[in-house]
């Protein structure tokens, strides 16, 4: 770990490192990225949705959603179809394969979360969530 001049720098560094490590280990443990799992979860809740509406729900840029959906489609987990009346619009739904796999993914996600938060009391989790929420709010205020 680099030598830090200020405690504040170390806090931000640790947030970055935790994010990087968590994303990598999450995908390795669950077999799917958090972004793709979010897409599948949203699709699980609806029969069919436009790709544009899905993109707004998951807060991922359009190109990334298209890329993720293409790869999920290649794996047989989602079905995409063009609107016959307007080819600019694509509709997405979860395939049967996707429906069956999301249950397993959710289970693996819960196991991962339990491991990450092991040995934290309920009170510690609440305090941590409060602090992380404040950091998120502060970041959102930057350049408003």
PDB file of C-alpha atoms in Angstrom:
ATOM      1  CA  UNK A   1       0.000   0.000   0.000  1.00  0.00           C
ATOM      2  CA  UNK A   2       1.333   3.446  -0.871  1.00  0.00           C
ATOM      3  CA  UNK A   3       2.438   5.848   1.828  1.00  0.00           C
ATOM      4  CA  UNK A   4      -0.280   8.434   2.407  1.00  0.00           C
ATOM      5  CA  UNK A   5       0.190  12.035   3.426  1.00  0.00           C
ATOM      6  CA  UNK A   6      -3.289  12.378   4.823  1.00  0.00           C
ATOM      7  CA  UNK A   7      -5.837  10.126   6.429  1.00  0.00           C
ATOM      8  CA  UNK A   8      -8.430  11.369   3.911  1.00  0.00           C
ATOM      9  CA  UNK A   9      -6.309  10.090   1.024  1.00  0.00           C
ATOM     10  CA  UNK A  10      -6.094   6.663   2.617  1.00  0.00           C
ATOM     11  CA  UNK A  11      -9.881   6.532   3.066  1.00  0.00           C
ATOM     12  CA  UNK A  12     -10.462   7.250  -0.617  1.00  0.00           C
ATOM     13  CA  UNK A  13      -7.728   4.822  -1.651  1.00  0.00           C
ATOM     14  CA  UNK A  14      -9.347   2.062   0.409  1.00  0.00           C
ATOM     15  CA  UNK A  15     -12.766   2.756  -1.128  1.00  0.00           C
ATOM     16  CA  UNK A  16     -11.203   2.412  -4.604  1.00  0.00           C
ATOM     17  CA  UNK A  17      -9.352  -0.772  -3.658  1.00  0.00           C
ATOM     18  CA  UNK A  18     -12.408  -2.366  -2.052  1.00  0.00           C
ATOM     19  CA  UNK A  19     -14.478  -1.570  -5.139  1.00  0.00           C
ATOM     20  CA  UNK A  20     -11.889  -3.045  -7.481  1.00  0.00           C
ATOM     21  CA  UNK A  21     -11.388  -6.209  -5.431  1.00  0.00           C
ATOM     22  CA  UNK A  22     -15.088  -6.706  -4.755  1.00  0.00           C
ATOM     23  CA  UNK A  23     -16.084  -6.482  -8.412  1.00  0.00           C
ATOM     24  CA  UNK A  24     -13.420  -8.972  -9.449  1.00  0.00           C
ATOM     25  CA  UNK A  25     -14.116 -11.458  -6.662  1.00  0.00           C
ATOM     26  CA  UNK A  26     -17.893 -11.088  -7.028  1.00  0.00           C
ATOM     27  CA  UNK A  27     -17.723 -12.153 -10.658  1.00  0.00           C
ATOM     28  CA  UNK A  28     -15.338 -14.995  -9.888  1.00  0.00           C
ATOM     29  CA  UNK A  29     -17.547 -16.314  -7.057  1.00  0.00           C
ATOM     30  CA  UNK A  30     -20.945 -15.849  -8.685  1.00  0.00           C
ATOM     31  CA  UNK A  31     -20.007 -16.496 -12.301  1.00  0.00           C
ATOM     32  CA  UNK A  32     -21.551 -13.226 -13.497  1.00  0.00           C
ATOM     33  CA  UNK A  33     -20.786  -9.516 -13.215  1.00  0.00           C
ATOM     34  CA  UNK A  34     -22.923  -7.306 -11.002  1.00  0.00           C
ATOM     35  CA  UNK A  35     -23.976  -5.271 -14.060  1.00  0.00           C
ATOM     36  CA  UNK A  36     -25.258  -8.358 -15.884  1.00  0.00           C
ATOM     37  CA  UNK A  37     -26.934  -9.652 -12.760  1.00  0.00           C
ATOM     38  CA  UNK A  38     -28.714  -6.291 -12.401  1.00  0.00           C
ATOM     39  CA  UNK A  39     -29.943  -6.590 -15.996  1.00  0.00           C
ATOM     40  CA  UNK A  40     -31.182 -10.145 -15.429  1.00  0.00           C
ATOM     41  CA  UNK A  41     -32.857  -9.152 -12.169  1.00  0.00           C
ATOM     42  CA  UNK A  42     -34.754  -6.321 -13.868  1.00  0.00           C
ATOM     43  CA  UNK A  43     -35.810  -8.662 -16.668  1.00  0.00           C
ATOM     44  CA  UNK A  44     -36.937 -11.232 -14.102  1.00  0.00           C
ATOM     45  CA  UNK A  45     -39.418  -8.671 -12.751  1.00  0.00           C
ATOM     46  CA  UNK A  46     -41.086  -7.974 -16.126  1.00  0.00           C
ATOM     47  CA  UNK A  47     -42.273 -10.023 -19.084  1.00  0.00           C
ATOM     48  CA  UNK A  48     -40.666  -7.777 -21.668  1.00  0.00           C
ATOM     49  CA  UNK A  49     -39.152  -4.295 -21.676  1.00  0.00           C
ATOM     50  CA  UNK A  50     -37.607  -1.961 -24.208  1.00  0.00           C
ATOM     51  CA  UNK A  51     -33.838  -1.878 -24.155  1.00  0.00           C
ATOM     52  CA  UNK A  52     -33.956   1.882 -23.591  1.00  0.00           C
ATOM     53  CA  UNK A  53     -36.234   1.535 -20.539  1.00  0.00           C
ATOM     54  CA  UNK A  54     -34.016  -1.246 -19.172  1.00  0.00           C
ATOM     55  CA  UNK A  55     -30.953   0.955 -19.604  1.00  0.00           C
ATOM     56  CA  UNK A  56     -32.597   3.706 -17.540  1.00  0.00           C
ATOM     57  CA  UNK A  57     -33.501   1.253 -14.771  1.00  0.00           C
ATOM     58  CA  UNK A  58     -29.958  -0.047 -14.324  1.00  0.00           C
ATOM     59  CA  UNK A  59     -28.149   3.285 -14.868  1.00  0.00           C
ATOM     60  CA  UNK A  60     -25.621   1.843 -17.322  1.00  0.00           C
ATOM     61  CA  UNK A  61     -24.723   3.623 -20.552  1.00  0.00           C
ATOM     62  CA  UNK A  62     -26.461   2.523 -23.753  1.00  0.00           C
ATOM     63  CA  UNK A  63     -23.394   0.939 -25.369  1.00  0.00           C
ATOM     64  CA  UNK A  64     -22.617  -1.142 -22.273  1.00  0.00           C
ATOM     65  CA  UNK A  65     -26.217  -2.379 -22.013  1.00  0.00           C
ATOM     66  CA  UNK A  66     -26.143  -3.380 -25.684  1.00  0.00           C
ATOM     67  CA  UNK A  67     -22.853  -5.217 -25.186  1.00  0.00           C
ATOM     68  CA  UNK A  68     -24.058  -7.022 -22.044  1.00  0.00           C
ATOM     69  CA  UNK A  69     -27.357  -8.013 -23.665  1.00  0.00           C
ATOM     70  CA  UNK A  70     -25.610  -9.296 -26.780  1.00  0.00           C
ATOM     71  CA  UNK A  71     -23.396 -11.550 -24.666  1.00  0.00           C
ATOM     72  CA  UNK A  72     -26.332 -12.706 -22.531  1.00  0.00           C
ATOM     73  CA  UNK A  73     -28.270 -13.443 -25.722  1.00  0.00           C
ATOM     74  CA  UNK A  74     -25.350 -15.507 -27.065  1.00  0.00           C
ATOM     75  CA  UNK A  75     -25.467 -17.537 -23.833  1.00  0.00           C
ATOM     76  CA  UNK A  76     -29.197 -18.119 -24.322  1.00  0.00           C
ATOM     77  CA  UNK A  77     -30.206 -16.138 -21.250  1.00  0.00           C
ATOM     78  CA  UNK A  78     -32.139 -13.316 -22.913  1.00  0.00           C
ATOM     79  CA  UNK A  79     -34.185 -12.872 -26.053  1.00  0.00           C
ATOM     80  CA  UNK A  80     -34.109  -9.630 -28.025  1.00  0.00           C
ATOM     81  CA  UNK A  81     -36.541  -8.670 -30.755  1.00  0.00           C
ATOM     82  CA  UNK A  82     -37.039  -5.568 -32.870  1.00  0.00           C
ATOM     83  CA  UNK A  83     -40.328  -3.724 -32.761  1.00  0.00           C
ATOM     84  CA  UNK A  84     -41.971  -4.682 -36.078  1.00  0.00           C
ATOM     85  CA  UNK A  85     -43.515  -1.202 -36.376  1.00  0.00           C
ATOM     86  CA  UNK A  86     -40.316   0.677 -35.573  1.00  0.00           C
ATOM     87  CA  UNK A  87     -36.991  -1.106 -36.072  1.00  0.00           C
ATOM     88  CA  UNK A  88     -35.204   1.468 -33.914  1.00  0.00           C
ATOM     89  CA  UNK A  89     -36.676  -0.109 -30.784  1.00  0.00           C
ATOM     90  CA  UNK A  90     -35.494  -3.400 -29.337  1.00  0.00           C
ATOM     91  CA  UNK A  91     -37.440  -5.353 -26.751  1.00  0.00           C
ATOM     92  CA  UNK A  92     -35.761  -7.689 -24.295  1.00  0.00           C
ATOM     93  CA  UNK A  93     -37.055 -10.576 -22.212  1.00  0.00           C
ATOM     94  CA  UNK A  94     -35.568 -13.293 -20.061  1.00  0.00           C
ATOM     95  CA  UNK A  95     -35.394 -16.734 -21.669  1.00  0.00           C
ATOM     96  CA  UNK A  96     -36.341 -19.869 -19.736  1.00  0.00           C
ATOM     97  CA  UNK A  97     -32.609 -20.548 -19.354  1.00  0.00           C
ATOM     98  CA  UNK A  98     -32.155 -17.062 -17.908  1.00  0.00           C
ATOM     99  CA  UNK A  99     -35.072 -17.534 -15.502  1.00  0.00           C
ATOM    100  CA  UNK A 100     -33.618 -20.756 -14.157  1.00  0.00           C
ATOM    101  CA  UNK A 101     -30.085 -19.364 -13.827  1.00  0.00           C
ATOM    102  CA  UNK A 102     -31.034 -16.165 -12.027  1.00  0.00           C
ATOM    103  CA  UNK A 103     -32.190 -18.192  -9.032  1.00  0.00           C
ATOM    104  CA  UNK A 104     -28.724 -19.774  -8.758  1.00  0.00           C
ATOM    105  CA  UNK A 105     -27.016 -16.401  -9.298  1.00  0.00           C
ATOM    106  CA  UNK A 106     -29.067 -14.840  -6.498  1.00  0.00           C
ATOM    107  CA  UNK A 107     -28.071 -17.656  -4.172  1.00  0.00           C
ATOM    108  CA  UNK A 108     -24.375 -17.203  -5.018  1.00  0.00           C
ATOM    109  CA  UNK A 109     -24.707 -13.439  -4.564  1.00  0.00           C
ATOM    110  CA  UNK A 110     -26.189 -13.928  -1.092  1.00  0.00           C
ATOM    111  CA  UNK A 111     -23.376 -16.309  -0.152  1.00  0.00           C
ATOM    112  CA  UNK A 112     -20.820 -13.742  -1.376  1.00  0.00           C
ATOM    113  CA  UNK A 113     -22.458 -10.941   0.629  1.00  0.00           C
ATOM    114  CA  UNK A 114     -22.506 -13.108   3.748  1.00  0.00           C
ATOM    115  CA  UNK A 115     -18.793 -13.793   3.367  1.00  0.00           C
ATOM    116  CA  UNK A 116     -17.945 -10.122   2.811  1.00  0.00           C
ATOM    117  CA  UNK A 117     -19.916  -9.009   5.865  1.00  0.00           C
ATOM    118  CA  UNK A 118     -18.930 -11.919   8.115  1.00  0.00           C
ATOM    119  CA  UNK A 119     -18.060 -10.869  11.663  1.00  0.00           C
ATOM    120  CA  UNK A 120     -19.840  -7.511  11.346  1.00  0.00           C
ATOM    121  CA  UNK A 121     -22.588  -7.029  13.914  1.00  0.00           C
ATOM    122  CA  UNK A 122     -25.963  -5.654  12.868  1.00  0.00           C
ATOM    123  CA  UNK A 123     -25.069  -2.325  14.477  1.00  0.00           C
ATOM    124  CA  UNK A 124     -21.728  -2.189  12.640  1.00  0.00           C
ATOM    125  CA  UNK A 125     -23.495  -2.883   9.352  1.00  0.00           C
ATOM    126  CA  UNK A 126     -25.941  -0.030   9.980  1.00  0.00           C
ATOM    127  CA  UNK A 127     -23.110   2.379  10.831  1.00  0.00           C
ATOM    128  CA  UNK A 128     -21.136   1.296   7.756  1.00  0.00           C
ATOM    129  CA  UNK A 129     -24.180   1.703   5.511  1.00  0.00           C
ATOM    130  CA  UNK A 130     -24.762   5.181   6.911  1.00  0.00           C
ATOM    131  CA  UNK A 131     -21.167   6.214   6.273  1.00  0.00           C
ATOM    132  CA  UNK A 132     -21.139   4.794   2.753  1.00  0.00           C
ATOM    133  CA  UNK A 133     -24.434   6.561   2.021  1.00  0.00           C
ATOM    134  CA  UNK A 134     -22.921   9.858   3.142  1.00  0.00           C
ATOM    135  CA  UNK A 135     -19.869   9.312   0.931  1.00  0.00           C
ATOM    136  CA  UNK A 136     -22.178   8.549  -2.015  1.00  0.00           C
ATOM    137  CA  UNK A 137     -24.203  11.715  -1.366  1.00  0.00           C
ATOM    138  CA  UNK A 138     -21.018  13.797  -1.190  1.00  0.00           C
ATOM    139  CA  UNK A 139     -19.766  12.336  -4.473  1.00  0.00           C
ATOM    140  CA  UNK A 140     -23.120  13.068  -6.130  1.00  0.00           C
ATOM    141  CA  UNK A 141     -22.855  16.727  -5.055  1.00  0.00           C
ATOM    142  CA  UNK A 142     -19.531  17.177  -6.845  1.00  0.00           C
ATOM    143  CA  UNK A 143     -19.944  19.226 -10.060  1.00  0.00           C
ATOM    144  CA  UNK A 144     -23.688  19.696  -9.608  1.00  0.00           C
TER     145      UNK A 144
END
